[in-house]
Amino acid sequence: MSKKDNGAALILAYLNEKNRPYSAQDVFSNLQKQHGLGKTAVVKAMELLALEGKIKEKIYGKQKIYFADQAQFKDVNDADLKSMDHQISELSGEVQSLTQSCRQLDAELKELNSSLTTEEMVSEIQELKAECSGYRARLEKIKSASNHITPEEKDKVYKERDLYVKEWKKRKRLASDMINSILEGYPKSKKEFLEEVGVETDEDCKVVLPNT
């Protein structure tokens, strides 16, 4: 069978199976990816099939619609139609239920994939136990130390620090006031004055005055 005949056979089988109207573009879109049919080949094959009477053709404005020859199908009575409608309804409900189950299973799978494996959990537990052991040893070492500082001693140290910081700020302010007073009658810049008298500021020593 030639490629052309094979394409026509595929299209005929497809239209008979689906038994619904399609344009040539619809058939091309539905079959091209799987069978690699070109659009021109699809159009020619469908026109030929219609010409041979194997499929039916209807024209709506500028568009041609093709569908299977209904004469090849058995007549269906009302009882059969109702039975098929009932079957379709049942199958639709089953599809909906299965779709919901698939979504739930996909969510569970996603959660499982993002969780640690058993081996990873065992490894992490061992690491945490080792970390806890290190903290326990450090805590015991701190508890057994003999040079603990009492709350009173700690409070005394903080008070002395605050006192020294306040004195530092006070002396720095006094020194700054004196320098500014001298600079009022000094012909050179502040930087030149400080260099001349040999004064080093906190900034020169990269010292930051702490907060009290």
mmCIF file of C-alpha atoms in Angstrom:
data_model
loop_
_atom_site.group_PDB
_atom_site.id
_atom_site.type_symbol
_atom_site.label_atom_id
_atom_site.label_comp_id
_atom_site.label_asym_id
_atom_site.label_seq_id
_atom_site.Cartn_x
_atom_site.Cartn_y
_atom_site.Cartn_z
ATOM 1 C CA MET A 1 0.000 0.000 0.000
ATOM 2 C CA SER A 2 1.395 3.435 -0.968
ATOM 3 C CA LYS A 3 1.850 6.221 1.567
ATOM 4 C CA LYS A 4 -1.029 8.077 -0.087
ATOM 5 C CA ASP A 5 -3.364 5.068 0.132
ATOM 6 C CA ASN A 6 -2.209 4.390 3.683
ATOM 7 C CA GLY A 7 -3.058 7.971 4.685
ATOM 8 C CA ALA A 8 -6.512 7.693 3.139
ATOM 9 C CA ALA A 9 -7.095 4.380 4.934
ATOM 10 C CA LEU A 10 -6.056 5.919 8.256
ATOM 11 C CA ILE A 11 -8.384 8.871 7.761
ATOM 12 C CA LEU A 12 -11.293 6.616 6.747
ATOM 13 C CA ALA A 13 -10.782 4.374 9.778
ATOM 14 C CA TYR A 14 -10.503 7.433 12.036
ATOM 15 C CA LEU A 15 -13.738 9.015 10.783
ATOM 16 C CA ASN A 16 -15.600 5.691 11.027
ATOM 17 C CA GLU A 17 -14.318 5.125 14.559
ATOM 18 C CA LYS A 18 -15.147 8.605 15.860
ATOM 19 C CA ASN A 19 -18.355 8.941 13.792
ATOM 20 C CA ARG A 20 -18.562 12.683 14.182
ATOM 21 C CA PRO A 21 -18.055 15.622 11.797
ATOM 22 C CA TYR A 22 -14.546 17.012 11.283
ATOM 23 C CA SER A 23 -12.882 19.581 9.070
ATOM 24 C CA ALA A 24 -9.682 18.697 7.216
ATOM 25 C CA GLN A 25 -7.794 20.888 9.737
ATOM 26 C CA ASP A 26 -9.293 18.900 12.638
ATOM 27 C CA VAL A 27 -8.220 15.574 11.137
ATOM 28 C CA PHE A 28 -4.749 16.905 10.344
ATOM 29 C CA SER A 29 -4.305 18.194 13.918
ATOM 30 C CA ASN A 30 -5.511 14.906 15.429
ATOM 31 C CA LEU A 31 -3.459 12.557 13.247
ATOM 32 C CA GLN A 32 -0.349 14.536 12.294
ATOM 33 C CA LYS A 33 1.628 13.989 15.497
ATOM 34 C CA GLN A 34 1.081 10.218 15.636
ATOM 35 C CA HIS A 35 1.175 9.385 11.924
ATOM 36 C CA GLY A 36 3.136 12.312 10.443
ATOM 37 C CA LEU A 37 0.544 13.187 7.816
ATOM 38 C CA GLY A 38 0.970 16.465 5.942
ATOM 39 C CA LYS A 39 -1.912 18.907 5.746
ATOM 40 C CA THR A 40 -2.019 18.915 1.927
ATOM 41 C CA ALA A 41 -2.067 15.113 1.887
ATOM 42 C CA VAL A 42 -4.906 15.064 4.431
ATOM 43 C CA VAL A 43 -7.000 17.545 2.401
ATOM 44 C CA LYS A 44 -6.489 15.584 -0.855
ATOM 45 C CA ALA A 45 -7.196 12.231 0.812
ATOM 46 C CA MET A 46 -10.458 13.484 2.350
ATOM 47 C CA GLU A 47 -11.602 15.027 -0.933
ATOM 48 C CA LEU A 48 -10.834 11.736 -2.698
ATOM 49 C CA LEU A 49 -12.688 9.693 -0.066
ATOM 50 C CA ALA A 50 -15.703 11.980 -0.422
ATOM 51 C CA LEU A 51 -15.518 11.714 -4.213
ATOM 52 C CA GLU A 52 -15.440 7.922 -3.960
ATOM 53 C CA GLY A 53 -18.450 7.997 -1.628
ATOM 54 C CA LYS A 54 -16.580 6.426 1.283
ATOM 55 C CA ILE A 55 -17.257 9.478 3.484
ATOM 56 C CA LYS A 56 -19.768 12.313 3.304
ATOM 57 C CA GLU A 57 -19.030 15.976 2.684
ATOM 58 C CA LYS A 58 -21.037 19.073 3.668
ATOM 59 C CA ILE A 59 -20.171 22.669 2.840
ATOM 60 C CA TYR A 60 -20.939 25.438 5.321
ATOM 61 C CA GLY A 61 -19.936 28.763 3.832
ATOM 62 C CA LYS A 62 -16.248 28.451 2.992
ATOM 63 C CA GLN A 63 -15.658 25.428 5.204
ATOM 64 C CA LYS A 64 -16.029 21.761 4.293
ATOM 65 C CA ILE A 65 -17.102 19.272 6.929
ATOM 66 C CA TYR A 66 -16.535 15.525 6.551
ATOM 67 C CA PHE A 67 -18.116 12.618 8.409
ATOM 68 C CA ALA A 68 -18.571 8.855 8.144
ATOM 69 C CA ASP A 69 -21.196 7.407 5.811
ATOM 70 C CA GLN A 70 -24.085 6.640 8.155
ATOM 71 C CA ALA A 71 -25.477 3.962 5.813
ATOM 72 C CA GLN A 72 -22.820 1.545 7.046
ATOM 73 C CA PHE A 73 -24.079 1.692 10.618
ATOM 74 C CA LYS A 74 -27.041 -0.232 11.990
ATOM 75 C CA ASP A 75 -30.166 1.661 12.950
ATOM 76 C CA VAL A 76 -30.466 2.237 16.687
ATOM 77 C CA ASN A 77 -33.884 2.264 18.333
ATOM 78 C CA ASP A 78 -34.919 4.452 21.260
ATOM 79 C CA ALA A 79 -34.383 1.675 23.787
ATOM 80 C CA ASP A 80 -30.806 1.163 22.607
ATOM 81 C CA LEU A 81 -30.175 4.916 22.730
ATOM 82 C CA LYS A 82 -31.479 5.120 26.293
ATOM 83 C CA SER A 83 -29.338 2.137 27.263
ATOM 84 C CA MET A 84 -26.239 3.779 25.753
ATOM 85 C CA ASP A 85 -27.062 7.078 27.450
ATOM 86 C CA HIS A 86 -27.335 5.235 30.753
ATOM 87 C CA GLN A 87 -24.026 3.479 30.114
ATOM 88 C CA ILE A 88 -22.369 6.782 29.186
ATOM 89 C CA SER A 89 -23.670 8.347 32.407
ATOM 90 C CA GLU A 90 -22.301 5.467 34.489
ATOM 91 C CA LEU A 91 -18.948 5.546 32.748
ATOM 92 C CA SER A 92 -18.743 9.344 33.131
ATOM 93 C CA GLY A 93 -19.323 8.967 36.858
ATOM 94 C CA GLU A 94 -16.675 6.271 37.030
ATOM 95 C CA VAL A 95 -14.227 8.469 35.110
ATOM 96 C CA GLN A 96 -14.899 11.360 37.493
ATOM 97 C CA SER A 97 -14.341 9.107 40.507
ATOM 98 C CA LEU A 98 -11.133 7.677 39.067
ATOM 99 C CA THR A 99 -9.906 11.169 38.179
ATOM 100 C CA GLN A 100 -10.451 12.295 41.763
ATOM 101 C CA SER A 101 -8.630 9.209 43.059
ATOM 102 C CA CYS A 102 -5.724 9.886 40.691
ATOM 103 C CA ARG A 103 -5.483 13.471 41.953
ATOM 104 C CA GLN A 104 -5.361 12.262 45.556
ATOM 105 C CA LEU A 105 -2.732 9.654 44.709
ATOM 106 C CA ASP A 106 -0.688 12.257 42.815
ATOM 107 C CA ALA A 107 -0.797 14.541 45.859
ATOM 108 C CA GLU A 108 0.294 11.677 48.142
ATOM 109 C CA LEU A 109 3.078 10.732 45.728
ATOM 110 C CA LYS A 110 4.286 14.335 45.580
ATOM 111 C CA GLU A 111 4.349 14.478 49.390
ATOM 112 C CA LEU A 112 6.230 11.174 49.605
ATOM 113 C CA ASN A 113 8.770 12.295 46.994
ATOM 114 C CA SER A 114 9.452 15.454 48.994
ATOM 115 C CA SER A 115 9.915 13.501 52.255
ATOM 116 C CA LEU A 116 13.158 11.972 53.485
ATOM 117 C CA THR A 117 13.909 8.378 52.632
ATOM 118 C CA THR A 118 14.405 5.819 55.412
ATOM 119 C CA GLU A 119 18.176 5.943 54.891
ATOM 120 C CA GLU A 120 18.161 9.768 55.021
ATOM 121 C CA MET A 121 16.074 9.713 58.229
ATOM 122 C CA VAL A 122 18.474 7.240 59.887
ATOM 123 C CA SER A 123 21.419 9.409 58.891
ATOM 124 C CA GLU A 124 19.768 12.578 60.203
ATOM 125 C CA ILE A 125 18.858 10.882 63.499
ATOM 126 C CA GLN A 126 22.492 9.844 63.963
ATOM 127 C CA GLU A 127 23.668 13.398 63.244
ATOM 128 C CA LEU A 128 21.167 14.855 65.726
ATOM 129 C CA LYS A 129 22.210 12.327 68.388
ATOM 130 C CA ALA A 130 25.858 13.281 67.881
ATOM 131 C CA GLU A 131 24.940 16.979 68.102
ATOM 132 C CA CYS A 132 22.943 16.387 71.300
ATOM 133 C CA SER A 133 25.844 14.437 72.766
ATOM 134 C CA GLY A 134 28.169 17.372 72.086
ATOM 135 C CA TYR A 135 25.776 19.815 73.748
ATOM 136 C CA ARG A 136 25.435 17.530 76.792
ATOM 137 C CA ALA A 137 29.220 17.350 77.163
ATOM 138 C CA ARG A 138 29.475 21.119 76.871
ATOM 139 C CA LEU A 139 26.693 21.584 79.461
ATOM 140 C CA GLU A 140 28.387 19.206 81.898
ATOM 141 C CA LYS A 141 31.657 21.072 81.432
ATOM 142 C CA ILE A 142 29.956 24.366 82.207
ATOM 143 C CA LYS A 143 28.226 22.923 85.258
ATOM 144 C CA SER A 144 31.457 21.459 86.613
ATOM 145 C CA ALA A 145 33.443 24.691 86.214
ATOM 146 C CA SER A 146 34.602 26.237 89.499
ATOM 147 C CA ASN A 147 34.946 29.817 88.309
ATOM 148 C CA HIS A 148 31.261 30.673 87.974
ATOM 149 C CA ILE A 149 30.329 34.325 88.228
ATOM 150 C CA THR A 150 27.538 35.105 90.642
ATOM 151 C CA PRO A 151 24.625 37.348 89.595
ATOM 152 C CA GLU A 152 25.939 39.986 92.014
ATOM 153 C CA GLU A 153 29.398 39.946 90.418
ATOM 154 C CA LYS A 154 27.879 40.150 86.948
ATOM 155 C CA ASP A 155 25.717 43.107 87.998
ATOM 156 C CA LYS A 156 28.778 44.846 89.449
ATOM 157 C CA VAL A 157 30.729 44.429 86.220
ATOM 158 C CA TYR A 158 27.875 45.918 84.151
ATOM 159 C CA LYS A 159 27.528 48.861 86.525
ATOM 160 C CA GLU A 160 31.266 49.574 86.366
ATOM 161 C CA ARG A 161 31.143 49.379 82.581
ATOM 162 C CA ASP A 162 28.281 51.896 82.445
ATOM 163 C CA LEU A 163 30.232 54.211 84.752
ATOM 164 C CA TYR A 164 33.373 54.055 82.596
ATOM 165 C CA VAL A 165 31.441 54.587 79.370
ATOM 166 C CA LYS A 166 29.708 57.660 80.822
ATOM 167 C CA GLU A 167 33.095 59.036 81.956
ATOM 168 C CA TRP A 168 34.539 58.332 78.508
ATOM 169 C CA LYS A 169 31.713 60.267 76.857
ATOM 170 C CA LYS A 170 32.097 63.112 79.342
ATOM 171 C CA ARG A 171 35.849 63.463 78.766
ATOM 172 C CA LYS A 172 35.448 63.172 75.022
ATOM 173 C CA ARG A 173 32.880 65.972 75.057
ATOM 174 C CA LEU A 174 35.147 68.184 77.207
ATOM 175 C CA ALA A 175 38.132 67.549 74.932
ATOM 176 C CA SER A 176 36.007 68.345 71.875
ATOM 177 C CA ASP A 177 34.808 71.613 73.439
ATOM 178 C CA MET A 178 38.401 72.637 74.250
ATOM 179 C CA ILE A 179 39.625 71.858 70.739
ATOM 180 C CA ASN A 180 36.747 73.783 69.165
ATOM 181 C CA SER A 181 37.505 76.781 71.367
ATOM 182 C CA ILE A 182 41.166 76.754 70.323
ATOM 183 C CA LEU A 183 40.249 76.352 66.645
ATOM 184 C CA GLU A 184 38.288 79.603 66.753
ATOM 185 C CA GLY A 185 41.594 81.487 66.767
ATOM 186 C CA TYR A 186 43.735 78.868 65.050
ATOM 187 C CA PRO A 187 44.726 79.739 61.466
ATOM 188 C CA LYS A 188 44.907 76.159 60.204
ATOM 189 C CA SER A 189 42.479 73.261 59.882
ATOM 190 C CA LYS A 190 41.349 70.986 62.684
ATOM 191 C CA LYS A 191 43.268 68.068 61.168
ATOM 192 C CA GLU A 192 46.493 70.092 61.070
ATOM 193 C CA PHE A 193 45.974 71.199 64.677
ATOM 194 C CA LEU A 194 45.470 67.644 65.919
ATOM 195 C CA GLU A 195 48.606 66.497 64.072
ATOM 196 C CA GLU A 196 50.614 69.408 65.468
ATOM 197 C CA VAL A 197 49.693 68.755 69.117
ATOM 198 C CA GLY A 198 49.790 64.950 68.682
ATOM 199 C CA VAL A 199 46.180 64.177 69.514
ATOM 200 C CA GLU A 200 44.731 60.862 68.287
ATOM 201 C CA THR A 201 40.954 60.622 68.162
ATOM 202 C CA ASP A 202 38.812 57.542 68.655
ATOM 203 C CA GLU A 203 38.207 57.578 64.924
ATOM 204 C CA ASP A 204 41.950 57.564 64.202
ATOM 205 C CA CYS A 205 42.280 54.446 66.357
ATOM 206 C CA LYS A 206 39.128 52.940 64.839
ATOM 207 C CA VAL A 207 37.511 52.775 68.263
ATOM 208 C CA VAL A 208 33.710 52.912 68.521
ATOM 209 C CA LEU A 209 32.204 54.419 71.625
ATOM 210 C CA PRO A 210 29.940 51.709 73.159
ATOM 211 C CA ASN A 211 26.336 52.339 74.124
ATOM 212 C CA THR A 212 25.536 52.480 77.802
#
